[in-house]
XYZ file of C-alpha atoms in Angstrom:
305
model
C -12.356 -4.355 15.848
C -12.689 -2.240 13.336
C -10.392 -1.160 9.933
C -9.735 2.644 8.555
C -8.641 2.037 4.564
C -6.407 5.788 4.525
C -6.717 5.841 0.894
C -6.325 4.288 -2.714
C -3.107 3.814 -3.681
C -1.749 6.866 -6.763
C -1.102 4.725 -10.185
C 1.526 5.981 -12.378
C 3.640 5.354 -15.735
C 6.336 3.003 -14.527
C 6.217 2.554 -10.724
C 5.172 -0.970 -9.385
C 4.369 -1.570 -6.209
C 5.701 -3.565 -2.781
C 3.249 -4.571 0.092
C 4.114 -5.395 3.728
C 1.545 -5.906 6.597
C 2.857 -5.637 10.737
C 1.094 -6.958 13.515
C 1.295 -5.554 16.800
C -0.524 -8.114 18.676
C -1.566 -6.481 22.210
C -4.541 -7.295 24.521
C -5.049 -3.501 25.376
C -5.218 -0.901 23.026
C -2.132 0.407 21.513
C -1.415 4.451 22.895
C -1.997 6.982 19.420
C 1.489 8.302 20.062
C 2.718 4.408 19.848
C 0.897 3.996 16.506
C 2.593 7.074 15.668
C 5.716 6.425 16.647
C 5.503 2.853 14.681
C 4.303 4.323 11.427
C 7.030 6.929 11.356
C 10.058 3.858 12.108
C 8.727 2.281 8.552
C 9.740 5.311 7.262
C 12.881 4.662 8.057
C 13.416 1.361 8.013
C 12.506 1.601 4.573
C 14.347 4.875 3.922
C 17.194 2.424 1.363
C 14.658 0.176 -0.177
C 15.485 1.590 -3.460
C 19.261 2.209 -3.063
C 19.242 -1.779 -2.079
C 17.184 -2.708 -4.864
C 19.034 -0.821 -7.265
C 22.480 -1.801 -6.236
C 20.888 -5.577 -6.515
C 19.078 -5.029 -9.868
C 21.863 -3.160 -11.235
C 18.908 -0.557 -12.085
C 18.370 3.753 -11.883
C 15.569 3.688 -9.429
C 14.519 6.800 -9.200
C 11.838 7.281 -6.329
C 9.530 6.035 -3.902
C 7.009 6.842 -1.136
C 5.374 5.146 1.458
C 1.801 4.642 2.029
C -0.406 2.974 4.876
C -3.192 2.078 2.742
C -4.897 0.516 6.024
C -5.274 0.534 9.179
C -6.950 -2.187 11.719
C -7.937 -1.688 15.526
C -8.292 -4.173 17.902
C -4.403 -5.724 17.639
C -2.683 -3.003 15.337
C -3.212 -4.187 12.172
C -0.920 -2.359 9.643
C -0.808 -2.722 6.158
C 1.723 -0.818 4.138
C 2.718 0.239 0.213
C 6.093 1.157 -1.141
C 5.917 2.721 -4.288
C 8.947 2.911 -6.120
C 9.656 4.393 -9.798
C 12.408 4.711 -12.821
C 12.120 6.538 -15.378
C 11.370 4.485 -18.152
C 9.418 1.551 -18.674
C 11.753 -0.864 -19.993
C 13.488 -0.423 -16.007
C 10.418 -0.985 -14.141
C 10.125 -4.202 -16.010
C 13.049 -5.235 -15.284
C 13.277 -4.511 -11.589
C 10.025 -5.869 -11.735
C 11.803 -9.611 -13.535
C 14.546 -9.268 -11.061
C 12.331 -9.849 -8.172
C 9.934 -12.255 -9.413
C 12.671 -14.442 -11.361
C 14.232 -14.583 -7.628
C 11.123 -15.044 -6.223
C 11.578 -11.426 -3.777
C 7.936 -10.837 -2.877
C 9.773 -11.011 0.373
C 12.080 -8.003 -0.368
C 10.846 -5.819 2.011
C 10.715 -8.665 5.184
C 14.274 -8.793 4.532
C 15.207 -4.873 4.373
C 12.790 -4.305 7.871
C 14.411 -7.372 9.201
C 18.248 -5.620 8.312
C 17.387 -2.259 10.005
C 15.955 -4.008 12.836
C 18.987 -5.826 13.329
C 21.221 -2.894 12.727
C 19.191 -0.894 15.308
C 19.472 -3.952 17.566
C 23.398 -4.254 17.357
C 23.849 -0.693 18.066
C 21.179 -0.349 20.906
C 23.068 -3.522 22.730
C 26.690 -4.194 21.667
C 27.624 -2.231 24.934
C 24.979 -4.659 27.865
C 25.849 -7.408 29.180
C 22.275 -8.911 29.161
C 21.807 -9.184 25.113
C 20.207 -12.670 24.242
C 19.844 -12.064 20.719
C 22.507 -10.994 17.988
C 23.093 -11.879 14.328
C 24.694 -14.852 13.893
C 26.801 -15.133 9.632
C 24.630 -12.684 8.065
C 22.225 -9.832 8.554
C 19.779 -12.128 6.496
C 20.364 -15.279 8.677
C 20.019 -13.351 12.040
C 17.899 -14.837 14.991
C 16.476 -11.071 15.625
C 13.562 -11.917 13.491
C 12.271 -15.720 13.243
C 10.658 -17.267 10.589
C 12.022 -15.417 7.120
C 12.196 -17.584 3.814
C 15.478 -19.590 3.397
C 17.608 -17.401 0.674
C 20.030 -19.281 -1.670
C 23.804 -18.629 -1.193
C 24.219 -16.596 -3.934
C 20.883 -14.582 -3.414
C 21.806 -13.921 0.299
C 25.802 -13.110 -0.545
C 24.144 -10.608 -3.138
C 21.551 -8.860 -0.374
C 24.280 -9.031 2.375
C 26.892 -7.054 0.357
C 24.261 -4.300 -1.213
C 22.756 -3.992 2.927
C 25.954 -3.853 3.785
C 26.932 -0.951 1.418
C 23.832 0.622 1.451
C 22.276 0.286 5.031
C 25.045 -0.747 7.531
C 26.863 2.379 8.616
C 23.759 3.731 9.552
C 23.044 2.094 12.490
C 21.923 4.803 14.690
C 19.125 5.994 12.710
C 18.379 2.039 12.707
C 18.244 2.461 16.372
C 16.084 4.961 16.854
C 13.928 3.510 13.915
C 13.634 -0.039 15.797
C 12.882 1.358 19.472
C 9.686 3.277 17.963
C 9.208 -0.044 15.494
C 8.777 -1.694 19.130
C 6.772 0.433 21.254
C 3.278 -0.602 21.132
C 4.469 -3.803 22.538
C 6.522 -2.552 25.359
C 4.622 -2.467 28.375
C 3.284 -6.550 27.751
C 4.789 -8.919 28.429
C 3.385 -11.161 26.413
C 3.046 -9.279 23.582
C 4.526 -9.685 20.593
C 4.764 -8.875 16.596
C 4.537 -10.649 13.447
C 5.260 -9.356 9.952
C 4.831 -10.264 6.330
C 3.678 -10.074 2.766
C 0.848 -11.158 0.943
C -0.768 -11.404 3.870
C 1.453 -14.052 5.386
C 2.646 -12.664 8.646
C 5.275 -15.932 8.712
C 8.128 -13.253 10.190
C 8.470 -13.144 14.082
C 10.393 -10.712 16.663
C 12.566 -12.445 19.333
C 10.523 -11.418 22.491
C 13.539 -12.016 23.914
C 15.773 -8.958 21.827
C 13.073 -6.795 22.857
C 13.346 -6.906 26.205
C 16.891 -6.752 26.244
C 16.530 -3.342 24.574
C 17.137 -0.022 26.834
C 14.459 2.490 27.371
C 15.294 5.162 25.672
C 17.672 6.213 22.900
C 21.113 7.766 23.502
C 23.068 8.179 19.664
C 26.558 7.857 20.317
C 29.274 9.593 18.310
C 31.755 8.780 16.401
C 31.635 4.977 16.032
C 31.507 3.133 13.386
C 31.750 -0.871 13.154
C 32.880 -3.206 10.593
C 31.588 -6.525 9.909
C 34.237 -8.794 9.347
C 33.085 -13.084 8.520
C 36.115 -16.053 9.339
C 38.718 -13.920 10.602
C 41.361 -15.129 13.183
C 41.288 -13.426 16.425
C 44.396 -13.571 18.523
C 43.940 -13.161 22.373
C 46.121 -11.906 24.344
C 43.997 -11.484 27.285
C 41.184 -13.763 29.206
C 38.849 -14.398 31.744
C 36.759 -17.677 31.579
C 34.019 -16.499 33.738
C 33.455 -13.753 31.887
C 31.475 -12.211 28.864
C 32.551 -8.973 28.515
C 35.356 -8.057 30.738
C 38.971 -9.136 30.777
C 39.331 -10.659 27.769
C 41.638 -8.837 24.663
C 42.903 -9.534 21.528
C 44.050 -8.564 18.017
C 43.256 -9.299 14.026
C 46.015 -9.544 12.608
C 46.218 -6.750 9.134
C 42.340 -5.012 10.928
C 43.041 -4.511 14.482
C 46.919 -4.658 15.205
C 47.434 -3.309 18.794
C 45.014 -5.272 21.955
C 42.137 -4.113 22.088
C 38.848 -5.400 24.281
C 36.602 -8.367 23.429
C 33.462 -8.784 23.780
C 31.717 -12.270 23.791
C 27.766 -12.125 22.147
C 26.307 -13.170 25.281
C 24.897 -15.969 23.004
C 28.326 -17.738 22.969
C 29.844 -19.527 26.085
C 32.889 -18.089 27.561
C 34.235 -22.132 28.188
C 33.911 -22.351 24.160
C 37.253 -20.793 24.438
C 39.059 -22.616 26.564
C 42.476 -23.581 26.345
C 42.650 -21.384 22.816
C 45.538 -18.491 22.000
C 43.266 -17.969 19.150
C 40.572 -19.052 17.658
C 38.424 -18.138 13.648
C 34.914 -16.146 14.438
C 32.744 -13.428 12.769
C 32.961 -10.234 14.701
C 32.396 -6.834 14.749
C 34.554 -4.226 14.985
C 34.278 -1.039 16.789
C 36.179 2.272 15.534
C 35.902 5.657 17.296
C 37.179 8.794 15.777
C 40.592 9.761 18.492
C 40.242 13.398 17.406
C 44.769 13.390 18.309
C 45.375 10.829 15.978
C 42.567 12.341 13.399
C 41.664 9.252 12.465
C 39.036 6.101 13.742
C 40.654 3.981 16.110
C 40.103 -0.052 16.439
C 38.576 0.169 19.769
C 36.310 -3.249 20.637
C 36.100 -6.788 18.867
C 32.786 -7.816 19.541
C 32.191 -11.766 18.530
C 29.128 -12.951 17.546
C 30.075 -15.982 16.011
C 32.768 -18.869 16.923
C 33.842 -21.709 15.009
């Protein structure tokens, strides 16, 4: 095992650094093309970090740059540094104070996790064998195991920022998600651990990785709207199936009957005998040329109350 220290991270006025580490636990060496793809995926997964942090801190963060500080061979280990900067020292200190007050050194873990979840949702929302998706919120997801629990108030703020700055870019995150997991896909027993300050407490659920398609295909003119605790009215059911034979509406959002897909973690018989139920859902909308607008085309049920 050997380490390659790539560069001294530059120091400039009004900058601050956030660190993140990823370890691919593999038995075999990782091909160079997959190493490059995984490194490039981190650039995409963290692309909106400054936008999310600006919204959370109410400070205009001017820019960011991502550096690879160290790569270690054996099981591939990568240390990443995200450098951000503001217009002046006072703004920089306000951001750093927010991070300290909220114990948010793990913010990069949350943002990488959010990007992976959004990408995973895009890749698997049409798959019948997907086994892991989000539960209630982006930051409350079983695709990522081990993240520290957030206070309800902070979780709500972060989810709102992610929803505003990241959630409409699932296609971008889908490709990055596939590149991120590329180094372990050839090894059934390999896994990925992630974290900050050398504490690799987060792991990517291996069952989630198995359900991802082998190649990325972009879907045009689609949007997804996440909704929590809404009433879904059933108009057709097939208790033995998750992905067909179900249809329904959501008053005020989906007024015309559309297909309903149950998350694979849900049991169809949970809805036996019901004509309506409360759930967390994603509404898929597709652009329809004849109507010149986005039309609801599917309800994906993620959690049933």
